Amino acid sequence: FSMTRAEILILNGKHLALQKALNYVSDEAGKGKTAKKIQEELLQMAFQDIDALQKNTFTVNEFRCALKTCGIDTNYSAIKMILEQVDMNSDGMINFDEFTKIFGLVEDLLAF
């Protein structure tokens, strides 16, 4: 198993914005609410946490690495399934607009 430069950068990062966004969604889900109104600024910072090479997209593996640094160690198939639901152009890359849709599916992610 070899890692890409982006995956290495992601694993060495702090991902504070991504952690904050995930915590918010998890807290709201715990209260029986959906977290539809995360501030766009927070989502942009969380996206930048994952987009280590600043290409305005990220892959399944890059997202999985970022989640791992936030304490969510889920399998590749679970992440891929969720990302396929939001990858509107089916290019295997997640852009910012697609990323914002993930937070509606985080409850699914936390179930794995």
Short mmCIF file of N, CA and C in Angstrom, two decimals:
data_model
loop_
_atom_site.label_atom_id
_atom_site.label_comp_id
_atom_site.label_asym_id
_atom_site.label_seq_id
_atom_site.Cartn_x
_atom_site.Cartn_y
_atom_site.Cartn_z
N PHE A 1 0.85 -1.18 0.00
CA PHE A 1 0.00 0.00 0.00
C PHE A 1 0.88 1.24 0.00
N SER A 2 0.76 2.04 -1.04
CA SER A 2 1.52 3.28 -1.09
C SER A 2 0.55 4.46 -1.04
N MET A 3 1.02 5.52 -0.43
CA MET A 3 0.17 6.69 -0.26
C MET A 3 0.61 7.79 -1.22
N THR A 4 -0.37 8.58 -1.65
CA THR A 4 -0.07 9.72 -2.51
C THR A 4 0.45 10.88 -1.65
N ARG A 5 1.02 11.85 -2.29
CA ARG A 5 1.50 13.05 -1.58
C ARG A 5 0.35 13.72 -0.84
N ALA A 6 -0.81 13.80 -1.49
CA ALA A 6 -1.98 14.43 -0.86
C ALA A 6 -2.37 13.67 0.40
N GLU A 7 -2.40 12.34 0.34
CA GLU A 7 -2.78 11.54 1.51
C GLU A 7 -1.80 11.75 2.66
N ILE A 8 -0.52 11.83 2.35
CA ILE A 8 0.49 12.07 3.39
C ILE A 8 0.28 13.44 4.02
N LEU A 9 0.06 14.47 3.18
CA LEU A 9 -0.19 15.82 3.70
C LEU A 9 -1.43 15.83 4.59
N ILE A 10 -2.46 15.14 4.15
CA ILE A 10 -3.72 15.09 4.92
C ILE A 10 -3.49 14.43 6.26
N LEU A 11 -2.81 13.29 6.27
CA LEU A 11 -2.57 12.58 7.53
C LEU A 11 -1.71 13.38 8.49
N ASN A 12 -0.89 14.29 7.98
CA ASN A 12 -0.04 15.11 8.84
C ASN A 12 -0.72 16.42 9.26
N GLY A 13 -1.93 16.66 8.78
CA GLY A 13 -2.64 17.89 9.10
C GLY A 13 -3.47 17.78 10.36
N LYS A 14 -4.00 18.89 10.79
CA LYS A 14 -4.81 18.96 12.01
C LYS A 14 -6.31 18.85 11.73
N HIS A 15 -6.78 19.40 10.63
CA HIS A 15 -8.18 19.31 10.20
C HIS A 15 -9.17 19.82 11.24
N LEU A 16 -8.86 20.96 11.82
CA LEU A 16 -9.71 21.52 12.87
C LEU A 16 -11.09 21.91 12.35
N ALA A 17 -11.16 22.48 11.17
CA ALA A 17 -12.47 22.87 10.62
C ALA A 17 -13.30 21.64 10.29
N LEU A 18 -12.68 20.62 9.71
CA LEU A 18 -13.42 19.39 9.41
C LEU A 18 -13.92 18.76 10.69
N GLN A 19 -13.08 18.73 11.71
CA GLN A 19 -13.49 18.16 13.01
C GLN A 19 -14.66 18.94 13.59
N LYS A 20 -14.60 20.26 13.51
CA LYS A 20 -15.67 21.10 14.04
C LYS A 20 -16.98 20.85 13.28
N ALA A 21 -16.92 20.75 11.96
CA ALA A 21 -18.12 20.48 11.16
C ALA A 21 -18.70 19.10 11.49
N LEU A 22 -17.84 18.11 11.61
CA LEU A 22 -18.30 16.75 11.94
C LEU A 22 -18.92 16.71 13.34
N ASN A 23 -18.31 17.41 14.28
CA ASN A 23 -18.86 17.46 15.64
C ASN A 23 -20.24 18.11 15.66
N TYR A 24 -20.38 19.19 14.89
CA TYR A 24 -21.67 19.89 14.82
C TYR A 24 -22.76 18.95 14.30
N VAL A 25 -22.45 18.26 13.20
CA VAL A 25 -23.43 17.36 12.60
C VAL A 25 -23.75 16.21 13.56
N SER A 26 -22.74 15.68 14.18
CA SER A 26 -22.94 14.58 15.13
C SER A 26 -23.79 15.02 16.32
N ASP A 27 -23.52 16.20 16.84
CA ASP A 27 -24.30 16.73 17.97
C ASP A 27 -25.76 16.93 17.57
N GLU A 28 -25.99 17.49 16.39
CA GLU A 28 -27.36 17.72 15.92
C GLU A 28 -28.08 16.39 15.70
N ALA A 29 -27.37 15.41 15.15
CA ALA A 29 -27.97 14.09 14.93
C ALA A 29 -28.34 13.45 16.27
N GLY A 30 -27.49 13.66 17.28
CA GLY A 30 -27.76 13.13 18.61
C GLY A 30 -28.99 13.74 19.24
N LYS A 31 -29.35 14.94 18.81
CA LYS A 31 -30.55 15.61 19.31
C LYS A 31 -31.76 15.29 18.45
N GLY A 32 -31.56 14.42 17.44
CA GLY A 32 -32.67 14.06 16.56
C GLY A 32 -32.94 15.10 15.49
N LYS A 33 -31.98 15.99 15.26
CA LYS A 33 -32.14 17.04 14.26
C LYS A 33 -31.25 16.75 13.06
N THR A 34 -31.56 17.36 11.95
CA THR A 34 -30.66 17.28 10.81
C THR A 34 -29.83 18.56 10.77
N ALA A 35 -28.63 18.43 10.33
CA ALA A 35 -27.69 19.57 10.33
C ALA A 35 -27.60 20.16 8.93
N LYS A 36 -28.62 20.83 8.52
CA LYS A 36 -28.66 21.38 7.17
C LYS A 36 -28.02 22.77 7.09
N LYS A 37 -27.86 23.44 8.20
CA LYS A 37 -27.40 24.83 8.17
C LYS A 37 -26.03 24.99 8.81
N ILE A 38 -25.04 24.32 8.28
CA ILE A 38 -23.68 24.56 8.71
C ILE A 38 -23.21 25.80 7.96
N GLN A 39 -22.53 26.68 8.64
CA GLN A 39 -22.05 27.90 8.00
C GLN A 39 -21.16 27.56 6.81
N GLU A 40 -21.40 28.23 5.70
CA GLU A 40 -20.61 27.96 4.49
C GLU A 40 -19.13 28.21 4.72
N GLU A 41 -18.80 29.20 5.53
CA GLU A 41 -17.39 29.48 5.82
C GLU A 41 -16.72 28.28 6.48
N LEU A 42 -17.42 27.65 7.42
CA LEU A 42 -16.88 26.46 8.08
C LEU A 42 -16.72 25.33 7.07
N LEU A 43 -17.70 25.15 6.20
CA LEU A 43 -17.60 24.11 5.18
C LEU A 43 -16.44 24.37 4.22
N GLN A 44 -16.22 25.65 3.87
CA GLN A 44 -15.10 25.97 2.98
C GLN A 44 -13.77 25.64 3.66
N MET A 45 -13.65 25.96 4.94
CA MET A 45 -12.41 25.64 5.66
C MET A 45 -12.24 24.13 5.79
N ALA A 46 -13.33 23.41 6.04
CA ALA A 46 -13.27 21.96 6.14
C ALA A 46 -12.84 21.35 4.80
N PHE A 47 -13.38 21.89 3.71
CA PHE A 47 -13.01 21.41 2.37
C PHE A 47 -11.52 21.64 2.14
N GLN A 48 -11.02 22.79 2.53
CA GLN A 48 -9.60 23.10 2.37
C GLN A 48 -8.73 22.17 3.21
N ASP A 49 -9.26 21.73 4.37
CA ASP A 49 -8.54 20.75 5.19
C ASP A 49 -8.25 19.49 4.38
N ILE A 50 -9.20 19.08 3.58
CA ILE A 50 -9.09 17.83 2.81
C ILE A 50 -8.33 18.05 1.51
N ASP A 51 -8.54 19.18 0.88
CA ASP A 51 -7.94 19.49 -0.43
C ASP A 51 -6.49 19.97 -0.23
N ALA A 52 -5.63 19.07 0.21
CA ALA A 52 -4.26 19.41 0.59
C ALA A 52 -3.44 19.98 -0.56
N LEU A 53 -3.73 19.55 -1.78
CA LEU A 53 -2.97 20.02 -2.93
C LEU A 53 -3.64 21.19 -3.64
N GLN A 54 -4.72 21.69 -3.07
CA GLN A 54 -5.46 22.84 -3.59
C GLN A 54 -5.84 22.67 -5.06
N LYS A 55 -6.44 21.53 -5.37
CA LYS A 55 -6.90 21.26 -6.73
C LYS A 55 -8.40 21.43 -6.86
N ASN A 56 -9.04 21.88 -5.78
CA ASN A 56 -10.48 22.12 -5.73
C ASN A 56 -11.31 20.85 -5.84
N THR A 57 -10.69 19.71 -5.59
CA THR A 57 -11.36 18.42 -5.52
C THR A 57 -10.58 17.51 -4.59
N PHE A 58 -11.21 16.42 -4.18
CA PHE A 58 -10.49 15.39 -3.43
C PHE A 58 -11.06 14.02 -3.79
N THR A 59 -10.29 12.98 -3.46
CA THR A 59 -10.67 11.60 -3.78
C THR A 59 -11.24 10.89 -2.55
N VAL A 60 -11.73 9.69 -2.78
CA VAL A 60 -12.23 8.86 -1.68
C VAL A 60 -11.12 8.63 -0.65
N ASN A 61 -9.94 8.27 -1.10
CA ASN A 61 -8.84 8.01 -0.17
C ASN A 61 -8.43 9.26 0.60
N GLU A 62 -8.44 10.40 -0.05
CA GLU A 62 -8.08 11.65 0.64
C GLU A 62 -9.11 11.96 1.72
N PHE A 63 -10.38 11.75 1.42
CA PHE A 63 -11.43 11.99 2.41
C PHE A 63 -11.29 11.01 3.57
N ARG A 64 -11.02 9.76 3.24
CA ARG A 64 -10.85 8.74 4.29
C ARG A 64 -9.67 9.10 5.20
N CYS A 65 -8.57 9.58 4.64
CA CYS A 65 -7.42 9.99 5.45
C CYS A 65 -7.79 11.15 6.37
N ALA A 66 -8.53 12.11 5.84
CA ALA A 66 -8.93 13.26 6.66
C ALA A 66 -9.85 12.82 7.80
N LEU A 67 -10.79 11.93 7.50
CA LEU A 67 -11.67 11.42 8.55
C LEU A 67 -10.88 10.68 9.61
N LYS A 68 -9.89 9.93 9.17
CA LYS A 68 -9.06 9.17 10.12
C LYS A 68 -8.37 10.11 11.11
N THR A 69 -7.88 11.25 10.62
CA THR A 69 -7.23 12.20 11.53
C THR A 69 -8.22 12.83 12.51
N CYS A 70 -9.52 12.73 12.17
CA CYS A 70 -10.57 13.25 13.06
C CYS A 70 -11.13 12.16 13.97
N GLY A 71 -10.52 10.98 13.93
CA GLY A 71 -10.96 9.91 14.81
C GLY A 71 -12.06 9.03 14.23
N ILE A 72 -12.36 9.19 12.95
CA ILE A 72 -13.37 8.36 12.29
C ILE A 72 -12.62 7.42 11.35
N ASP A 73 -12.48 6.18 11.79
CA ASP A 73 -11.75 5.20 11.00
C ASP A 73 -12.76 4.26 10.37
N THR A 74 -13.18 4.60 9.17
CA THR A 74 -14.17 3.81 8.47
C THR A 74 -13.54 3.17 7.24
N ASN A 75 -14.21 2.19 6.70
CA ASN A 75 -13.60 1.48 5.57
C ASN A 75 -13.83 2.22 4.25
N TYR A 76 -13.01 1.87 3.29
CA TYR A 76 -13.03 2.49 1.97
C TYR A 76 -14.41 2.37 1.32
N SER A 77 -15.02 1.18 1.42
CA SER A 77 -16.31 0.95 0.77
C SER A 77 -17.40 1.86 1.31
N ALA A 78 -17.40 2.09 2.62
CA ALA A 78 -18.41 2.96 3.23
C ALA A 78 -18.25 4.40 2.74
N ILE A 79 -17.01 4.87 2.70
CA ILE A 79 -16.76 6.24 2.23
C ILE A 79 -17.13 6.34 0.75
N LYS A 80 -16.72 5.36 -0.04
CA LYS A 80 -17.00 5.38 -1.47
C LYS A 80 -18.51 5.42 -1.74
N MET A 81 -19.26 4.64 -0.97
CA MET A 81 -20.71 4.60 -1.14
C MET A 81 -21.33 5.98 -0.91
N ILE A 82 -20.87 6.66 0.14
CA ILE A 82 -21.41 7.99 0.45
C ILE A 82 -20.98 9.00 -0.62
N LEU A 83 -19.72 8.96 -1.02
CA LEU A 83 -19.25 9.92 -2.01
C LEU A 83 -19.91 9.70 -3.37
N GLU A 84 -20.21 8.47 -3.71
CA GLU A 84 -20.90 8.21 -4.98
C GLU A 84 -22.29 8.84 -4.99
N GLN A 85 -22.91 8.98 -3.83
CA GLN A 85 -24.23 9.59 -3.74
C GLN A 85 -24.19 11.09 -4.02
N VAL A 86 -23.04 11.72 -3.76
CA VAL A 86 -22.95 13.17 -3.95
C VAL A 86 -22.13 13.57 -5.18
N ASP A 87 -21.43 12.63 -5.79
CA ASP A 87 -20.58 12.90 -6.95
C ASP A 87 -21.47 13.05 -8.18
N MET A 88 -21.99 14.25 -8.37
CA MET A 88 -23.01 14.51 -9.38
C MET A 88 -22.52 14.26 -10.81
N ASN A 89 -21.26 14.48 -11.09
CA ASN A 89 -20.76 14.28 -12.45
C ASN A 89 -20.03 12.94 -12.60
N SER A 90 -20.03 12.12 -11.56
CA SER A 90 -19.46 10.76 -11.58
C SER A 90 -18.01 10.73 -12.06
N ASP A 91 -17.23 11.74 -11.67
CA ASP A 91 -15.82 11.75 -12.08
C ASP A 91 -14.89 11.15 -11.03
N GLY A 92 -15.46 10.70 -9.90
CA GLY A 92 -14.64 10.11 -8.85
C GLY A 92 -13.94 11.14 -7.97
N MET A 93 -14.19 12.41 -8.24
CA MET A 93 -13.60 13.51 -7.47
C MET A 93 -14.74 14.32 -6.85
N ILE A 94 -14.51 14.81 -5.64
CA ILE A 94 -15.54 15.59 -4.95
C ILE A 94 -15.12 17.06 -4.95
N ASN A 95 -15.98 17.90 -5.52
CA ASN A 95 -15.73 19.34 -5.51
C ASN A 95 -16.49 19.96 -4.32
N PHE A 96 -16.38 21.27 -4.16
CA PHE A 96 -16.98 21.91 -2.99
C PHE A 96 -18.50 21.74 -2.95
N ASP A 97 -19.17 21.95 -4.07
CA ASP A 97 -20.64 21.82 -4.08
C ASP A 97 -21.06 20.40 -3.69
N GLU A 98 -20.35 19.42 -4.19
CA GLU A 98 -20.66 18.03 -3.84
C GLU A 98 -20.34 17.77 -2.37
N PHE A 99 -19.25 18.36 -1.90
CA PHE A 99 -18.84 18.20 -0.49
C PHE A 99 -19.92 18.68 0.47
N THR A 100 -20.56 19.80 0.14
CA THR A 100 -21.58 20.33 1.05
C THR A 100 -22.74 19.35 1.22
N LYS A 101 -23.00 18.54 0.21
CA LYS A 101 -24.08 17.55 0.28
C LYS A 101 -23.74 16.39 1.23
N ILE A 102 -22.45 16.17 1.46
CA ILE A 102 -22.02 15.08 2.34
C ILE A 102 -22.60 15.25 3.73
N PHE A 103 -22.70 16.47 4.20
CA PHE A 103 -23.12 16.68 5.58
C PHE A 103 -24.57 16.31 5.82
N GLY A 104 -25.34 16.17 4.78
CA GLY A 104 -26.68 15.61 4.91
C GLY A 104 -26.64 14.10 5.06
N LEU A 105 -25.50 13.51 4.72
CA LEU A 105 -25.36 12.05 4.77
C LEU A 105 -24.46 11.58 5.91
N VAL A 106 -23.98 12.50 6.74
CA VAL A 106 -23.03 12.14 7.79
C VAL A 106 -23.61 11.12 8.76
N GLU A 107 -24.90 11.18 8.98
CA GLU A 107 -25.52 10.17 9.85
C GLU A 107 -25.26 8.78 9.30
N ASP A 108 -25.32 8.62 7.98
CA ASP A 108 -24.99 7.33 7.36
C ASP A 108 -23.54 6.95 7.64
N LEU A 109 -22.65 7.92 7.50
CA LEU A 109 -21.23 7.68 7.71
C LEU A 109 -20.95 7.26 9.14
N LEU A 110 -21.57 7.93 10.10
CA LEU A 110 -21.31 7.64 11.50
C LEU A 110 -21.87 6.27 11.90
N ALA A 111 -22.77 5.72 11.10
CA ALA A 111 -23.35 4.41 11.40
C ALA A 111 -22.37 3.28 11.09
N PHE A 112 -21.33 3.52 10.28
CA PHE A 112 -20.40 2.45 9.90
C PHE A 112 -19.35 2.22 10.93
#
